[in-house]
mmCIF file with all atom_site columns, C-alpha atoms in Angstrom:
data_model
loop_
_atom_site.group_PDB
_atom_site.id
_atom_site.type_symbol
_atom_site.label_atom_id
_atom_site.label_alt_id
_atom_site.label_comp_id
_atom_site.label_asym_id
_atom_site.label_entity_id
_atom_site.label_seq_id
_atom_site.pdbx_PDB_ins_code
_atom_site.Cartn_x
_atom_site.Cartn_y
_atom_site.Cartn_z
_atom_site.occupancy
_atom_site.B_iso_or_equiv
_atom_site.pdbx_formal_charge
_atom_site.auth_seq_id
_atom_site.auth_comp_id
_atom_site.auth_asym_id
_atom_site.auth_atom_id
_atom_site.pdbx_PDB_model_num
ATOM 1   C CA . UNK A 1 1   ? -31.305 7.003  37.151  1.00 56.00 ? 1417 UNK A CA 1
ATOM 2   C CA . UNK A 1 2   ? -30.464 8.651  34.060  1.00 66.00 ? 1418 UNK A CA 1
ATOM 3   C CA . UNK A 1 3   ? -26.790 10.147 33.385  1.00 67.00 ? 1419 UNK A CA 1
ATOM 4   C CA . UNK A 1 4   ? -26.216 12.673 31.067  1.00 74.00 ? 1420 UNK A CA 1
ATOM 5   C CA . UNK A 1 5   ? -23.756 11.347 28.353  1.00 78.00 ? 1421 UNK A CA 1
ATOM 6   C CA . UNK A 1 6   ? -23.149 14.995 27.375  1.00 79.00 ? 1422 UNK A CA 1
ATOM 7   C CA . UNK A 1 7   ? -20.819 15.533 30.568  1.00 74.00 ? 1423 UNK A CA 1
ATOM 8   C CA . UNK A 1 8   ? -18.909 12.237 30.023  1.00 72.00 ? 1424 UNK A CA 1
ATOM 9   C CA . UNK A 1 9   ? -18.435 12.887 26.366  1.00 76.00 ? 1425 UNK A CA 1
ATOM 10  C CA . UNK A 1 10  ? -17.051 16.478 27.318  1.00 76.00 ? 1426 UNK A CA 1
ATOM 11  C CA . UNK A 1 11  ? -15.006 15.101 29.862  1.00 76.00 ? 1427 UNK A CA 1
ATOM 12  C CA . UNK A 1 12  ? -13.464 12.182 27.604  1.00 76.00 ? 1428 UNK A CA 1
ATOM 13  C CA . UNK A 1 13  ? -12.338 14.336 24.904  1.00 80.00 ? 1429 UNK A CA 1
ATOM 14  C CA . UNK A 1 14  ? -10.963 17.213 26.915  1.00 81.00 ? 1430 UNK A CA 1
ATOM 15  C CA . UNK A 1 15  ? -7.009  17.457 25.887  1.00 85.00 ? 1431 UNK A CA 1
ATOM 16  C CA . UNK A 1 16  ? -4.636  16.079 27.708  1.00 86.00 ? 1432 UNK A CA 1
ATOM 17  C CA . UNK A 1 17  ? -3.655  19.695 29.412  1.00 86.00 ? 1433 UNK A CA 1
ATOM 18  C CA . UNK A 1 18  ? -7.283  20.380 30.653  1.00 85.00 ? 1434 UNK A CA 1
ATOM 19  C CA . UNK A 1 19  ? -8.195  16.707 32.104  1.00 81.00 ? 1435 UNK A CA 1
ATOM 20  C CA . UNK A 1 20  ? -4.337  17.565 34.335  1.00 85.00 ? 1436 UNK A CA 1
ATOM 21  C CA . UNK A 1 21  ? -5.526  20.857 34.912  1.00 86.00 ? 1437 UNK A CA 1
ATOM 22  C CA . UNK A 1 22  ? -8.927  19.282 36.142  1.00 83.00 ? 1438 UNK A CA 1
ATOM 23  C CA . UNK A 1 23  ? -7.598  16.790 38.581  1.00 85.00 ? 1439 UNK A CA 1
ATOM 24  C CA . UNK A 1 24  ? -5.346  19.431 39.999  1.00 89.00 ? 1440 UNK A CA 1
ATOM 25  C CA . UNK A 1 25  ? -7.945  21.574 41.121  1.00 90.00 ? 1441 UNK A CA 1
ATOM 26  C CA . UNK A 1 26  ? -9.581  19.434 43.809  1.00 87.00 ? 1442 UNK A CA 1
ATOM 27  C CA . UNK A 1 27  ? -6.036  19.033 46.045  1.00 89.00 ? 1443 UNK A CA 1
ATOM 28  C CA . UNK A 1 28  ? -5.373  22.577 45.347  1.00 91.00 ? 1444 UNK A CA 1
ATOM 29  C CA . UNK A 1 29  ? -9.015  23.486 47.133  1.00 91.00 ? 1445 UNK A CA 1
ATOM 30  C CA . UNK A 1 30  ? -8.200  21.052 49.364  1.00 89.00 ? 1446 UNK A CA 1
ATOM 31  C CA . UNK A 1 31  ? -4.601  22.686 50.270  1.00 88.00 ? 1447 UNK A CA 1
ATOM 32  C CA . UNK A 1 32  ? -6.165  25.924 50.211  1.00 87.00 ? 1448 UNK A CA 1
ATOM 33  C CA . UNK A 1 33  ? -8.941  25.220 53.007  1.00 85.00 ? 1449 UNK A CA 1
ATOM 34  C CA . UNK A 1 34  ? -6.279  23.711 54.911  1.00 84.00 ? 1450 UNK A CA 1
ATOM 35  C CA . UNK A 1 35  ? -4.066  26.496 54.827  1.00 83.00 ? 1451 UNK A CA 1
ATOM 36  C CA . UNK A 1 36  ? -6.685  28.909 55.354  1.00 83.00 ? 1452 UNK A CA 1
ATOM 37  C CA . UNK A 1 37  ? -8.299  27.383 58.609  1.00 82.00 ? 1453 UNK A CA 1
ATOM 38  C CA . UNK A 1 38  ? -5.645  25.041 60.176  1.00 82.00 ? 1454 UNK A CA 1
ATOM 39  C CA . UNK A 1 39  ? -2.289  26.235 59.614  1.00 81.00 ? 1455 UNK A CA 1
ATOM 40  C CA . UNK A 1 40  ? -3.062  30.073 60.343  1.00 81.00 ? 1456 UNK A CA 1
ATOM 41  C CA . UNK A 1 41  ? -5.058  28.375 63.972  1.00 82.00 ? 1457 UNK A CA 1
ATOM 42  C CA . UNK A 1 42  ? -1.775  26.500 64.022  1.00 85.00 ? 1458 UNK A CA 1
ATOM 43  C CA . UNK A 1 43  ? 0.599   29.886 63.381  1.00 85.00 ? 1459 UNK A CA 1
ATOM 44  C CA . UNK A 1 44  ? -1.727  31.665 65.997  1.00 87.00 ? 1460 UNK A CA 1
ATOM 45  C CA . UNK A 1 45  ? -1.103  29.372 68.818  1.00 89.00 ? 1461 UNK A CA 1
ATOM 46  C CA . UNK A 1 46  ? 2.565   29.305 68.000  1.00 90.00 ? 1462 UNK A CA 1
ATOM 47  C CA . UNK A 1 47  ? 2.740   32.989 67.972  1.00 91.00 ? 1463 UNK A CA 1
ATOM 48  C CA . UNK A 1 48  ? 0.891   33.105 71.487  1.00 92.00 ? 1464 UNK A CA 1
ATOM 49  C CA . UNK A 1 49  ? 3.332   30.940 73.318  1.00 93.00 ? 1465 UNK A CA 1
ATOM 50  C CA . UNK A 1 50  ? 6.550   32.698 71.782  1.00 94.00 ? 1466 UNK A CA 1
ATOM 51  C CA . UNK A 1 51  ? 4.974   35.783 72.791  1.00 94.00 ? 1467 UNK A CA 1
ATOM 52  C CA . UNK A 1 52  ? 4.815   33.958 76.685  1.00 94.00 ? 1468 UNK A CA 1
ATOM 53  C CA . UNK A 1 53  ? 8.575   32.505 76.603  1.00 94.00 ? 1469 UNK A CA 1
ATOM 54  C CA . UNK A 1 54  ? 9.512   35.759 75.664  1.00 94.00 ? 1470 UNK A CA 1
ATOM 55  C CA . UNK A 1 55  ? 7.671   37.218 78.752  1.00 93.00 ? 1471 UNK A CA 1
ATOM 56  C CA . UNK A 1 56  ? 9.323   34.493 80.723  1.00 91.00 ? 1472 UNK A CA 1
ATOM 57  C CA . UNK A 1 57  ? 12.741  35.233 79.744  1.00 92.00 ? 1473 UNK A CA 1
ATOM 58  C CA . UNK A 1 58  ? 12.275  38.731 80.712  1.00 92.00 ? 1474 UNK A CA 1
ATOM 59  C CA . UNK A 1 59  ? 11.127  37.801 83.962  1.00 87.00 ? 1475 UNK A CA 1
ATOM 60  C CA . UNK A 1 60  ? 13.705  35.183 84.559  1.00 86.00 ? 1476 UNK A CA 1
ATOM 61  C CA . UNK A 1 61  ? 16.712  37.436 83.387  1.00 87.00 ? 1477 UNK A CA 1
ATOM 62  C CA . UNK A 1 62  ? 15.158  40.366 85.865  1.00 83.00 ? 1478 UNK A CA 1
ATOM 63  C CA . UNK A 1 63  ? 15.250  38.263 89.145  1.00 79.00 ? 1479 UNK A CA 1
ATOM 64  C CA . UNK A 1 64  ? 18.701  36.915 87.672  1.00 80.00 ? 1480 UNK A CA 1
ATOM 65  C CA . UNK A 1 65  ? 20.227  40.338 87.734  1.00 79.00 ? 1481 UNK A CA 1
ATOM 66  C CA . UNK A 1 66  ? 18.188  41.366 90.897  1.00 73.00 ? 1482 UNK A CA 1
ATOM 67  C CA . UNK A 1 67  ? 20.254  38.415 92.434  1.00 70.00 ? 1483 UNK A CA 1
ATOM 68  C CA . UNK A 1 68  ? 23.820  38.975 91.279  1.00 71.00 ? 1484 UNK A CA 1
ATOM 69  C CA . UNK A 1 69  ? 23.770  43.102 91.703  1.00 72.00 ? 1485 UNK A CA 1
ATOM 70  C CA . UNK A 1 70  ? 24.471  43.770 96.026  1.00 66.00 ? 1486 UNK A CA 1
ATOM 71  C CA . UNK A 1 71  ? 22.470  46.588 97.221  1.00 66.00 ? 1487 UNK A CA 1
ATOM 72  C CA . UNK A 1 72  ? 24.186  49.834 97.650  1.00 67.00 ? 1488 UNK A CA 1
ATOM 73  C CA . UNK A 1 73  ? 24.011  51.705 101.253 1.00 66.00 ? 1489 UNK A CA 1
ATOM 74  C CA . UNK A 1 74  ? 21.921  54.522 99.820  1.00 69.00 ? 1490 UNK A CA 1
ATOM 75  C CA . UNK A 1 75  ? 19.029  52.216 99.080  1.00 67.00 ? 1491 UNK A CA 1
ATOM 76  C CA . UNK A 1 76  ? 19.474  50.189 102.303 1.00 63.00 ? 1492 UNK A CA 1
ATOM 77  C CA . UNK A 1 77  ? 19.232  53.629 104.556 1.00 65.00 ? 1493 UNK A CA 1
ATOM 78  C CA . UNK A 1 78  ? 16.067  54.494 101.872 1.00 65.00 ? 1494 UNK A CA 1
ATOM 79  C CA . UNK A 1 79  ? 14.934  51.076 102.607 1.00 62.00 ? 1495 UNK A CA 1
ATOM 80  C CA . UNK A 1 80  ? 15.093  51.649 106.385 1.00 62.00 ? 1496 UNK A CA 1
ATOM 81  C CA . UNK A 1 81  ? 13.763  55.270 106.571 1.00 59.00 ? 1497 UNK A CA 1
ATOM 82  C CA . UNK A 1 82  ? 10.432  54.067 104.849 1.00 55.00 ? 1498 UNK A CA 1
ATOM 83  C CA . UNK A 1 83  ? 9.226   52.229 107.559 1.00 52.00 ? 1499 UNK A CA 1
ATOM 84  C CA . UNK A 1 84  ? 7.733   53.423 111.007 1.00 50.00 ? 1500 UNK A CA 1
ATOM 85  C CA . UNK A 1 85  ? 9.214   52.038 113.823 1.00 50.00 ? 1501 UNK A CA 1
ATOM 86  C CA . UNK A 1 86  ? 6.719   51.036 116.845 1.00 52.00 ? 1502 UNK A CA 1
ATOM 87  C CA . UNK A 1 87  ? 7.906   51.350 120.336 1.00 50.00 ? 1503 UNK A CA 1
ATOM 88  C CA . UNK A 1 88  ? 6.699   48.289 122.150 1.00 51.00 ? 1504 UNK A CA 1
ATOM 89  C CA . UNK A 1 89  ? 6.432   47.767 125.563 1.00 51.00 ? 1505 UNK A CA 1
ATOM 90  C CA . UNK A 1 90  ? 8.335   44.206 124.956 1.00 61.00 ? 1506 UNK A CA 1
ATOM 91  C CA . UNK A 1 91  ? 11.782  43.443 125.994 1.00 76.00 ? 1507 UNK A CA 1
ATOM 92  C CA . UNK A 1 92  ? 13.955  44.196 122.951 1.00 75.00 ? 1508 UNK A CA 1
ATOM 93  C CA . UNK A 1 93  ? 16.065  40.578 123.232 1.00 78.00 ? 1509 UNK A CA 1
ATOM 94  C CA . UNK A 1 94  ? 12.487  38.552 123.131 1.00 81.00 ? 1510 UNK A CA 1
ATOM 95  C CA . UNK A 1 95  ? 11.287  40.740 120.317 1.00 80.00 ? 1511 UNK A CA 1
ATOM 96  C CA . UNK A 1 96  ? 14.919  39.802 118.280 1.00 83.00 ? 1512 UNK A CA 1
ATOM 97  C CA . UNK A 1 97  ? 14.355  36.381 119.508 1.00 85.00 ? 1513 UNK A CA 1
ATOM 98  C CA . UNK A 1 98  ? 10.703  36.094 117.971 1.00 85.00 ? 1514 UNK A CA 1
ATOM 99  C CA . UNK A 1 99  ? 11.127  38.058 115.247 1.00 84.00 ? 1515 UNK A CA 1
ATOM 100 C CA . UNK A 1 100 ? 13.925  35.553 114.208 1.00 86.00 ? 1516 UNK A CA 1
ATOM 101 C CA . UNK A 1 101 ? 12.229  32.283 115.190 1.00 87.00 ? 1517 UNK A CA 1
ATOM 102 C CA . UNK A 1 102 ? 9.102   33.859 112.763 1.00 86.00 ? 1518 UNK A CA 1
ATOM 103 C CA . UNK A 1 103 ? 11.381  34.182 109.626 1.00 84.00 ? 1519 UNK A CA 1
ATOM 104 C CA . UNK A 1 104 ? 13.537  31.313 110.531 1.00 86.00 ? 1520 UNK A CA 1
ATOM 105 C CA . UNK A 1 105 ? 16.725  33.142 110.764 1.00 86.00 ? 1521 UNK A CA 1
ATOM 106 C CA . UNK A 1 106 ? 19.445  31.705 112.334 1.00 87.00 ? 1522 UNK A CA 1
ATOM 107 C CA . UNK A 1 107 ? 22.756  34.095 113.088 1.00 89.00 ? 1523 UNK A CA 1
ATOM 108 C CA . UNK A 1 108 ? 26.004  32.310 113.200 1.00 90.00 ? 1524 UNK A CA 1
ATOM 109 C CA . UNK A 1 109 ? 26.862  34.484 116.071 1.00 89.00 ? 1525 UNK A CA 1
ATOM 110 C CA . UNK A 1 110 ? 24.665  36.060 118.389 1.00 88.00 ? 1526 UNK A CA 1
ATOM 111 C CA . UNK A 1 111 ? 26.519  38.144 120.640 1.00 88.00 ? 1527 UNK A CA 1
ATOM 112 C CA . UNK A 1 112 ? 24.926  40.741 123.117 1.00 85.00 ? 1528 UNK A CA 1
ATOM 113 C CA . UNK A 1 113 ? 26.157  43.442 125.262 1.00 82.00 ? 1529 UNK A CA 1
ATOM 114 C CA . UNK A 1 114 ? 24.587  45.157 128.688 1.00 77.00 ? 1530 UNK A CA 1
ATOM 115 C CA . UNK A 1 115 ? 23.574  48.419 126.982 1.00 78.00 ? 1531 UNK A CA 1
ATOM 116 C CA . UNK A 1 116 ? 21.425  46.755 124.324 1.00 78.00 ? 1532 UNK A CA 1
ATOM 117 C CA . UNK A 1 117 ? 23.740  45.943 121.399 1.00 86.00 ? 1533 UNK A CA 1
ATOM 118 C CA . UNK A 1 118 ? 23.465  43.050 119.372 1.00 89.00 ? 1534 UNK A CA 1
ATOM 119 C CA . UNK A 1 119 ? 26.001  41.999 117.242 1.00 92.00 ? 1535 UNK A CA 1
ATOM 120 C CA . UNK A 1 120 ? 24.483  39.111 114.647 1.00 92.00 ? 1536 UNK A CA 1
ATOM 121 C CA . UNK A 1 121 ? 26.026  37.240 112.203 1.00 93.00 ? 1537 UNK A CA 1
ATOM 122 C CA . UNK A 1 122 ? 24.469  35.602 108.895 1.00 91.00 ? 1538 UNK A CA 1
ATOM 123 C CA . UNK A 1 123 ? 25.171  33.735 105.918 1.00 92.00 ? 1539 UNK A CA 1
ATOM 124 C CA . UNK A 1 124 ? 22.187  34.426 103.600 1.00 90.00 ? 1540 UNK A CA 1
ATOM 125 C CA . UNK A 1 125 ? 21.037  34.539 99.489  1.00 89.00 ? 1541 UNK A CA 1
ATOM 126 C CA . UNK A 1 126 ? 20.215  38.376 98.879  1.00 88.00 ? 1542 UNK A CA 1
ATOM 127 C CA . UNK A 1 127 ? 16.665  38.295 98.788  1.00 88.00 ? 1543 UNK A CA 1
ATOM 128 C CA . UNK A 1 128 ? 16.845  36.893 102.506 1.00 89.00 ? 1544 UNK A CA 1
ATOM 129 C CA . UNK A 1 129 ? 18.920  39.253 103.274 1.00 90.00 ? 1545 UNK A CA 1
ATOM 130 C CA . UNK A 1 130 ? 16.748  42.146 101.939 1.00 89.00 ? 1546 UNK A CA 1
ATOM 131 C CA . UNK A 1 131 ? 13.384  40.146 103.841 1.00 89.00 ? 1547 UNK A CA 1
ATOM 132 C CA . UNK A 1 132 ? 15.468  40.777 107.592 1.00 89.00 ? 1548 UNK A CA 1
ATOM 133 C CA . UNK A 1 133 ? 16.603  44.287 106.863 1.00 88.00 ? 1549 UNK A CA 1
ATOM 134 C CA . UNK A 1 134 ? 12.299  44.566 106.088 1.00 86.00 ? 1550 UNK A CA 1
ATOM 135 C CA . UNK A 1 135 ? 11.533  42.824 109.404 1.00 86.00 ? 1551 UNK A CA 1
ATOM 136 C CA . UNK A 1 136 ? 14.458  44.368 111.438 1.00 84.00 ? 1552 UNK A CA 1
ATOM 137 C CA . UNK A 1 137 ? 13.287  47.755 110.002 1.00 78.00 ? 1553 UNK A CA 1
ATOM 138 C CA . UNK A 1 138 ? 9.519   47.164 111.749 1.00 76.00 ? 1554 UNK A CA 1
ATOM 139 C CA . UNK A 1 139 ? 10.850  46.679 115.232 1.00 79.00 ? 1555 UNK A CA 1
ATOM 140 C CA . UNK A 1 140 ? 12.322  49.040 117.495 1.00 77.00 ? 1556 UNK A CA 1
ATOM 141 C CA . UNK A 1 141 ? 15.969  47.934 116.989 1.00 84.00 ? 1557 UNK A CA 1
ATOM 142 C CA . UNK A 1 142 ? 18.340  50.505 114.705 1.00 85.00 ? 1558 UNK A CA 1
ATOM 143 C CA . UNK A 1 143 ? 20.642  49.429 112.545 1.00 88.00 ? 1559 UNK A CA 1
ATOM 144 C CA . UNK A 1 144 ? 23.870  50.782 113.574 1.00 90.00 ? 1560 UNK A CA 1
ATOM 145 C CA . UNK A 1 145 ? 26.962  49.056 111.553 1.00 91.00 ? 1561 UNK A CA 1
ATOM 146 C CA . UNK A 1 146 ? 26.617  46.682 108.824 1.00 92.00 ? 1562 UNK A CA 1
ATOM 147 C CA . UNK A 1 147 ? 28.983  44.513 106.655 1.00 93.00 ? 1563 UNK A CA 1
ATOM 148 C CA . UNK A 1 148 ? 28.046  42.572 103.468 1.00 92.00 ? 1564 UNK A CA 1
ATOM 149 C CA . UNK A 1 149 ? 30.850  39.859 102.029 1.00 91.00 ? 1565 UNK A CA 1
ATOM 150 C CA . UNK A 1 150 ? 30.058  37.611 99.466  1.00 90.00 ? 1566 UNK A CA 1
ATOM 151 C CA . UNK A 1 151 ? 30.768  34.477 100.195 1.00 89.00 ? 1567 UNK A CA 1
ATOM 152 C CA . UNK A 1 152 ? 29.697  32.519 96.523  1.00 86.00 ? 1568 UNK A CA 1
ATOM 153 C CA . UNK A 1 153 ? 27.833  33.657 93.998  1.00 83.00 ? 1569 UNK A CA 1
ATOM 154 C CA . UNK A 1 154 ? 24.464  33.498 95.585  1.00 84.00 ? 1570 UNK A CA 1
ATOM 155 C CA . UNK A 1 155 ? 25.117  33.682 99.407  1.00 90.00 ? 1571 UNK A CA 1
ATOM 156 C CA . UNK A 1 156 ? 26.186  36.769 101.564 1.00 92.00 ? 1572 UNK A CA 1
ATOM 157 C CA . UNK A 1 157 ? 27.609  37.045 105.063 1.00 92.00 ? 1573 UNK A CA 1
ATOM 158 C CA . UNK A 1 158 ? 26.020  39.943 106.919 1.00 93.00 ? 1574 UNK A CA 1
ATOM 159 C CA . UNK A 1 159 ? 27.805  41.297 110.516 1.00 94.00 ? 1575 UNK A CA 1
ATOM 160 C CA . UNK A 1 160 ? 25.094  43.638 111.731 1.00 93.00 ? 1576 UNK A CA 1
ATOM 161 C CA . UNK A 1 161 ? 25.264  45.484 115.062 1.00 92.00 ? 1577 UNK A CA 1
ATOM 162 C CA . UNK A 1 162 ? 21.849  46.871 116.369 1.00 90.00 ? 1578 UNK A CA 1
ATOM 163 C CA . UNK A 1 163 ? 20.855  48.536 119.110 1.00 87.00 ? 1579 UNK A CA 1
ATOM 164 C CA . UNK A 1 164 ? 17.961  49.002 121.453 1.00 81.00 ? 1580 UNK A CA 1
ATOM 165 C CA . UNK A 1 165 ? 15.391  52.140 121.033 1.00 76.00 ? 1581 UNK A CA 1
ATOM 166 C CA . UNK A 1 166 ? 13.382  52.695 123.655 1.00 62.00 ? 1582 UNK A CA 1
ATOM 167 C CA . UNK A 1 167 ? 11.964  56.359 122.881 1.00 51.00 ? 1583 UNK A CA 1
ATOM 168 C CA . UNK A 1 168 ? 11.579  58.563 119.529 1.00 48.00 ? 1584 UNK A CA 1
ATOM 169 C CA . UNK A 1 169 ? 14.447  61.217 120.844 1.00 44.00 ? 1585 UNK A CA 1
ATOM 170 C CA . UNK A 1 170 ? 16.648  58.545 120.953 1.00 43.00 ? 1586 UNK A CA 1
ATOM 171 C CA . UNK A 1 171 ? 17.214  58.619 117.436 1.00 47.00 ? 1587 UNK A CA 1
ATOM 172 C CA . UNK A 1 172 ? 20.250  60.194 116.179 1.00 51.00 ? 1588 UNK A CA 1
ATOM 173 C CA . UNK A 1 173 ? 19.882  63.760 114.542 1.00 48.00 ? 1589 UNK A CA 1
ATOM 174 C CA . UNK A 1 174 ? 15.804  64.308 115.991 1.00 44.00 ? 1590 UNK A CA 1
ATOM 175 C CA . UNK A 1 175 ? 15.256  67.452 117.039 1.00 42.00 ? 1591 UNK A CA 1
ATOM 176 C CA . UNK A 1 176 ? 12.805  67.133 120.283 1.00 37.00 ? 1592 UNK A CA 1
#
């Protein structure tokens, strides 16, 4: 194998400024490369999961501030007139009874009265509380007095007096 002397004599009397410059090109194609196909891959994937914290947060600080704000009585009665009630054929008390057994409600007080009122008691978080005014609102029971107290910062106690409906014209204010 035969090497050309005319490369190695050009490269062994280069100045001192062009043999520097020389050896500083290789690392610097090197860096370059790297930057070009690693570090942006790198900046991309960062960029990706800030972009899914961030999403997080939002989420997080929504169901934060759905928790700490108490629902008004405007969008409790909207909450209750969007449902249809069905009229069953059940007794109302078993129907209470196995609609709270289902959810795993438990009232503090349970007190009931010979013309079909219930008076219940609870100590619940808000979104449990919003889950039985959705149940209560799918049975025939109507919602006639209710009072929220907060207890601690993440639990309610709701006194809730319903009573029995046993036909559609027993609804206050229908026209029949």
């Amino acid at each position: 194998m035969k090497i050309n002397t005319q490369w190695l004599l050009l490269i062994a009397f280069l100045p001192k400024w062009k043999l520097t410059l020389l050896s500083l090109i290789i690392p610097f194609i090197t860096f370059l490369f790297y930057y070009l196909f690693i570090y942006t891959g790198y900046q991309q994937e960062i960029a990706q999961q800030h972009v899914e914290i961030t999403q997080r947060l939002k989420r997080i600080n929504h169901l934060q501030s759905t928790l700490s704000t108490m629902p008004s009585m405007n969008s409790l009665i909207t909450q209750q007139i969007d449902y249809d009630i069905p009229f069953d054929n059940s007794q109302v008390s078993e129907q209470l009874q196995r609609l709270l057994m289902t959810y795993h409600f438990i009232p503090e007080v349970w007190e009931n009265a010979p013309n079909s009122l219930y008076k219940l008691t609870f100590h619940l978080s808000y979104p449990q509380f919003l889950t039985l005014l959705e149940c209560l609102n799918q049975t025939s029971l109507a919602l006639i007095s209710l009072n929220v107290v907060p207890i601690e910062r993440h639990l309610i106690s709701v006194q809730m007096s319903l009573t029995a409906l046993s036909y559609p014209s027993a609804i206050p204010g229908d026209i029949s």
